[in-house]
Coordinates of C-alpha atoms in Angstrom, one line a residue:
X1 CA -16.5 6.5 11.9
X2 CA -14.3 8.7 9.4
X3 CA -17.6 9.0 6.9
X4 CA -20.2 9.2 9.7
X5 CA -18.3 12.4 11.1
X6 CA -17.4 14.1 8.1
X7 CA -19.2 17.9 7.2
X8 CA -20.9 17.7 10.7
X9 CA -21.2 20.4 12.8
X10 CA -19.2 18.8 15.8
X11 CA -16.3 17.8 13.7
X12 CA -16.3 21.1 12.5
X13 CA -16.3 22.8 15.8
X14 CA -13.5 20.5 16.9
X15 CA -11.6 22.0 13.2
X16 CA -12.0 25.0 13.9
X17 CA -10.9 24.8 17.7
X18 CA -7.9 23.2 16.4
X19 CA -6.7 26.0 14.2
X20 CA -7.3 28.9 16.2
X21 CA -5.0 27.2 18.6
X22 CA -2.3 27.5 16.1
X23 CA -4.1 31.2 15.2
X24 CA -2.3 33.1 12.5
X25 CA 1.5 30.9 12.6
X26 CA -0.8 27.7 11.5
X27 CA -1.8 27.2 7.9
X28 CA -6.1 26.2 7.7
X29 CA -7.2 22.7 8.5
X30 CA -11.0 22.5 7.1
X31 CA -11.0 20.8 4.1
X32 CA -14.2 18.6 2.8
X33 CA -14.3 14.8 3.9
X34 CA -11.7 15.7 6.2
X35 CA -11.9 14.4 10.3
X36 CA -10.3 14.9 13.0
X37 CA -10.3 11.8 14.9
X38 CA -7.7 12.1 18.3
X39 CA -5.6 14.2 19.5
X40 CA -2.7 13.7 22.3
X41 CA 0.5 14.9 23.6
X42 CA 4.0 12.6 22.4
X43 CA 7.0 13.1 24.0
X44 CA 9.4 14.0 20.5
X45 CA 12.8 13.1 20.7
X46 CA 14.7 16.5 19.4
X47 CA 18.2 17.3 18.4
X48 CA 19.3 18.1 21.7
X49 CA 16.4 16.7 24.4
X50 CA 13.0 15.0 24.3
X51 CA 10.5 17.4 24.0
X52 CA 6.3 17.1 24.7
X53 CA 4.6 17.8 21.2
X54 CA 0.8 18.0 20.3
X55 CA -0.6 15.8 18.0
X56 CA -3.4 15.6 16.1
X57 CA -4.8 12.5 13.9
X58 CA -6.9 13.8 10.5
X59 CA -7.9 10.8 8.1
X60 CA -5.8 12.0 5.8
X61 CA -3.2 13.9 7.9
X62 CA -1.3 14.0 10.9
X63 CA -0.4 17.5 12.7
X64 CA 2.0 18.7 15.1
X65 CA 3.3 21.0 17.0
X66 CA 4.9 23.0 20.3
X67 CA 2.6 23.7 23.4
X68 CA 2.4 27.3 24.5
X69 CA -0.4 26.7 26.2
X70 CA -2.0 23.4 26.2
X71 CA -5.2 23.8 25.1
X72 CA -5.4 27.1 24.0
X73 CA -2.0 27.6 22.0
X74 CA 0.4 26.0 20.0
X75 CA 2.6 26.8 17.4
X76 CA 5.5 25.4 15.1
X77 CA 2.8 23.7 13.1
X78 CA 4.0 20.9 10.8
X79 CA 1.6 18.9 8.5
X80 CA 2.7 15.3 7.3
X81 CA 0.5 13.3 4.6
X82 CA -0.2 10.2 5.7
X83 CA 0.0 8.8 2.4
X84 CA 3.8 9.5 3.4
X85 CA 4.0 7.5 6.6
X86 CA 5.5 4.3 7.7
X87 CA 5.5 3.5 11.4
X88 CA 8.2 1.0 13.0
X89 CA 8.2 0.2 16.8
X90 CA 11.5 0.9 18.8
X91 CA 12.9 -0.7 22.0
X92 CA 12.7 1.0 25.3
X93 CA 15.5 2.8 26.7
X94 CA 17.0 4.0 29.8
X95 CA 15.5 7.5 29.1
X96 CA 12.2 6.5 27.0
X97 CA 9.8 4.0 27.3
X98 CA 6.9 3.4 24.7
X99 CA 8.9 4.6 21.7
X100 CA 8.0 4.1 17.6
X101 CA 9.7 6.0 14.9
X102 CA 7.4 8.2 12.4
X103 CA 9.0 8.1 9.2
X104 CA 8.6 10.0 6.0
X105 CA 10.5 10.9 2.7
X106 CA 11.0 14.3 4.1
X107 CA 11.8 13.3 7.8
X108 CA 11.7 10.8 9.8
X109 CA 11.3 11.3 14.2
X110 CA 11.0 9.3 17.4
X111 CA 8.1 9.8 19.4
X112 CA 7.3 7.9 22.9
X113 CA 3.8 7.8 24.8
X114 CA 3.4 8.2 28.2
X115 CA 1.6 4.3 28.1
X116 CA 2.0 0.9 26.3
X117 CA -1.7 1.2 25.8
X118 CA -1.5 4.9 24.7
X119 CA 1.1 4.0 22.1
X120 CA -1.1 0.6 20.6
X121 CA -3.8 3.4 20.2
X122 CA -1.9 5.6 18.3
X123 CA -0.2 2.9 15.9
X124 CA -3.7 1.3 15.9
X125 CA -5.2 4.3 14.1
X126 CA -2.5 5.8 12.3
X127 CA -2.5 2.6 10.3
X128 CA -5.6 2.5 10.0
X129 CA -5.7 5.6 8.6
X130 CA -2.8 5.0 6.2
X131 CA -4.2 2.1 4.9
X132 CA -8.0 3.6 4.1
X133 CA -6.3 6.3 2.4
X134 CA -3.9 4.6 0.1
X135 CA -7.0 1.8 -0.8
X136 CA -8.7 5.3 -1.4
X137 CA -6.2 7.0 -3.7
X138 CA -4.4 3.7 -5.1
X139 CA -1.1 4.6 -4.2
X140 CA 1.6 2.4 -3.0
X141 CA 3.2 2.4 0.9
X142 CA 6.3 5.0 0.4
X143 CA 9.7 3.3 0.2
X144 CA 12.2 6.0 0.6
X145 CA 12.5 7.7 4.0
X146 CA 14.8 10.7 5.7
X147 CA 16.9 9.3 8.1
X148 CA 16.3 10.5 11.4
X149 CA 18.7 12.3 13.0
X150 CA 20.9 10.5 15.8
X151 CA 20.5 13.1 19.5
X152 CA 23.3 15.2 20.2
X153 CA 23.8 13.4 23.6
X154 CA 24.2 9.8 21.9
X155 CA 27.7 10.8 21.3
X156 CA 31.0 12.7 22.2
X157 CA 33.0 12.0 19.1
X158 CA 32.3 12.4 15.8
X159 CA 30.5 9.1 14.0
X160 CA 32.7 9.5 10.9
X161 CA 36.6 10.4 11.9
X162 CA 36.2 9.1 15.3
X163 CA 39.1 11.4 16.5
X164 CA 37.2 14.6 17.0
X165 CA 35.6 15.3 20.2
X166 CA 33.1 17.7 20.9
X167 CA 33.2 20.7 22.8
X168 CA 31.5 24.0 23.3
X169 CA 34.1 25.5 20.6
X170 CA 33.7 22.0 18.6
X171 CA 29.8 22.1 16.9
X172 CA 27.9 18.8 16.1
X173 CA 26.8 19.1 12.8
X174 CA 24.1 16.2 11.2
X175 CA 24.5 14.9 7.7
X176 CA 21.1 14.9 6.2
X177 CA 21.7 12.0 4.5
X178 CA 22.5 9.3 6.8
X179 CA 21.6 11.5 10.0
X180 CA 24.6 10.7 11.9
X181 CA 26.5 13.2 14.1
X182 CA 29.5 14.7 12.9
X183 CA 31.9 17.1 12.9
X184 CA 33.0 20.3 10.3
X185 CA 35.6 18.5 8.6
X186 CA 33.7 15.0 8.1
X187 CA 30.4 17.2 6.5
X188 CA 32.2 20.1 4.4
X189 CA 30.3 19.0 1.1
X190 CA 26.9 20.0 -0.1
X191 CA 24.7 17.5 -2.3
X192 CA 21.4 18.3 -4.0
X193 CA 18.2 16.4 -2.4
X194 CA 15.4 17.3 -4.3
X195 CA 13.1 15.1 -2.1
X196 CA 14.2 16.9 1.0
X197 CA 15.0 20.4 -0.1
X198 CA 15.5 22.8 -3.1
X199 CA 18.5 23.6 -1.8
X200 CA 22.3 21.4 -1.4
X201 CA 22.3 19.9 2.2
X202 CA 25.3 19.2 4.6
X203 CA 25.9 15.7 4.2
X204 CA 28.8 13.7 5.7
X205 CA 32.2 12.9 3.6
X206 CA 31.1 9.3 2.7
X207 CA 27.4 9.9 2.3
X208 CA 28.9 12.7 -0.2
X209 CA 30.9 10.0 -2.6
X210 CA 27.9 7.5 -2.0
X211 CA 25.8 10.5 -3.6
X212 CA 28.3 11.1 -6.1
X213 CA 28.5 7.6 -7.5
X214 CA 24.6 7.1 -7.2
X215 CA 24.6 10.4 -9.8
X216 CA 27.5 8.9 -11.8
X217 CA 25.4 5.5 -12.3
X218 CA 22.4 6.7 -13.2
X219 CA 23.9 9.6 -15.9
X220 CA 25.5 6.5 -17.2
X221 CA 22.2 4.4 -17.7
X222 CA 20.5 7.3 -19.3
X223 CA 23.9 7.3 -21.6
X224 CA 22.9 4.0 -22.6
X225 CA 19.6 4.7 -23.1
X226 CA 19.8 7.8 -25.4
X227 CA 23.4 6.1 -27.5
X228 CA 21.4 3.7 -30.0
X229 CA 18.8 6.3 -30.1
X230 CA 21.8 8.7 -31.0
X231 CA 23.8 6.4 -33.2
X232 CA 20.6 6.2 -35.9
X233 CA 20.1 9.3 -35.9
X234 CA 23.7 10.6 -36.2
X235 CA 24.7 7.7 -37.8
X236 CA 27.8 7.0 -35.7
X237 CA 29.3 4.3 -33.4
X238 CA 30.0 4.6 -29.6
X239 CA 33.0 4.5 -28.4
X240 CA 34.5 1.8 -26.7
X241 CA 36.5 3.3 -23.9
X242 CA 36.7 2.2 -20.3
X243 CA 33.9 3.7 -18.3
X244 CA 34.7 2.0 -15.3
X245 CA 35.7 4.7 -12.5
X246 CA 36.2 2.9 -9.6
X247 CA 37.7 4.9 -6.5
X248 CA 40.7 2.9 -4.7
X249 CA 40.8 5.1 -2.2
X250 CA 37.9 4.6 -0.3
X251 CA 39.0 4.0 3.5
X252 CA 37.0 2.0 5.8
X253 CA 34.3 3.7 8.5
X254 CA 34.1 3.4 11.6
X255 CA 30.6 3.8 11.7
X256 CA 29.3 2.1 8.6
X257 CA 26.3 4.5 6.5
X258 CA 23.9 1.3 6.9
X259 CA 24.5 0.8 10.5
X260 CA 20.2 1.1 12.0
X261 CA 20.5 2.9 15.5
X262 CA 16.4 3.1 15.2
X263 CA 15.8 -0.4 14.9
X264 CA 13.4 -3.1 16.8
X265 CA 10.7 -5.2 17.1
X266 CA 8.4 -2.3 19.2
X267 CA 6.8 1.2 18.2
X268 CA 6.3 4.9 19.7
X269 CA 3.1 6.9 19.4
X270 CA -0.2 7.5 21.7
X271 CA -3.8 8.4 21.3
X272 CA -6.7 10.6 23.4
X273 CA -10.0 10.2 21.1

């Protein structure tokens, strides 16, 4: 289907129709080889409330975005490789029904259709999709995902202290790390995430000293990489001294960083070819 429709005119058209939706706020969608094959409205589950979002399914990416208009304008565009994607299927809740989590290295969402058979669609052709292109390009399934972002309404306390409670004078605040809600004391630090952004992100106080003894590890295997190295060339010994660093001050969480609020045996997604 994908190399029957790609460089016709219809697929084209459809393109083209898609793009002047998003008008100028969109970046262009017509690339060679490239076909759009569905396109549907998910119901994404946002910071503070569920929100309807239009998809559409490329074979090599997936598109998104707010509905001004439906059918004639959208904007907010967001563009995920689907070389990027692993899908898992959620449980149904009180609120949402039909659920499956889209995740990525840069970030990971919930999305719900509006039917069981709309979201078998979906995960039925995203997968597809995924798999055709990383047999194309030889790649390997990504490993390392964003963690999505728990909703403001899951909780009234914060995750980490579990003292603080949250007001209209008290902000939520997410660490972008383990995606948990917290409050301004628990996420004062910054760290570095190159594979989410240039810039440091908020993260939570123990996702911060997780991060720092990560960085502390791996400077001390590329110290023992480059000291033999170092030692011919230099001609000198190591040192022998305790590198052991071990923090004794560590308290226990009440909300552990590997606790999974997003896991199941069922998915999220829906499809309108």
């Amino acid at each position: 289907m994908m190399d029957h429709l790609a460089n016709t005119e219809i697929n084209s058209q459809r393109i083209a129709a898609v793009e002047n939706c998003f008008g100028a706020s969109g970046q262009p969608l017509a690339l060679p080889g490239r076909v759009l094959l569905g396109e549907g409205i998910l119901t994404k589950e946002c910071r503070k409330k569920p929100k309807p979002r239009i998809f559409f399914l490329f074979n090599d990416i997936l598109v998104y975005g707010s509905i001004v208009i439906n059918k004639r304008k959208y904007n907010s565009q967001h563009i995920i490789p689907l070389e990027d994607v692993t899908l898992e299927t959620l449980p149904d809740t009180l609120q949402m029904k039909n659920r499956w989590m889209i995740k990525t290295s840069k970030k990971s969402f919930v999305v719900s259709a509006a039917s069981l058979t709309e979201r078998k669609e979906w995960i039925s052709h995203l997968e597809e999709c995924i798999k055709h292109l990383l047999t194309k390009t030889g790649r390997q399934p990504c490993t390392e995902h964003a963690a999505p972002w728990i909703p403001d309404k899951a909780t009234d306390i914060c995750m980490r202290c579990t003292q603080t409670k949250f007001s209209t004078l008290t902000r939520r605040h997410h660490c972008r790390k383990c995606g948990f809600v917290v409050c301004a004391d628990c996420s004062k630090q910054r760290f570095l995430m190159p594979r989410l952004s240039p810039k440091p992100l908020r993260v939570c106080n123990l996702c911060y000293r997780q991060l720092l003894a990560d960085k502390k590890k791996e400077a001390e295997a590329d110290r023992r990489q480059t000291e033999p190295i170092r030692s011919a060339i230099q001609g000198y010994e190591p040192s022998s001294g305790d590198d052991s660093d071990k923090s004794d001050d560590e308290k226990a969480e009440q909300w552990p960083a590997d606790t999974e609020f997003y896991t199941s045996e069922v998915s999220w997604s829906s499809f309108h070819s």
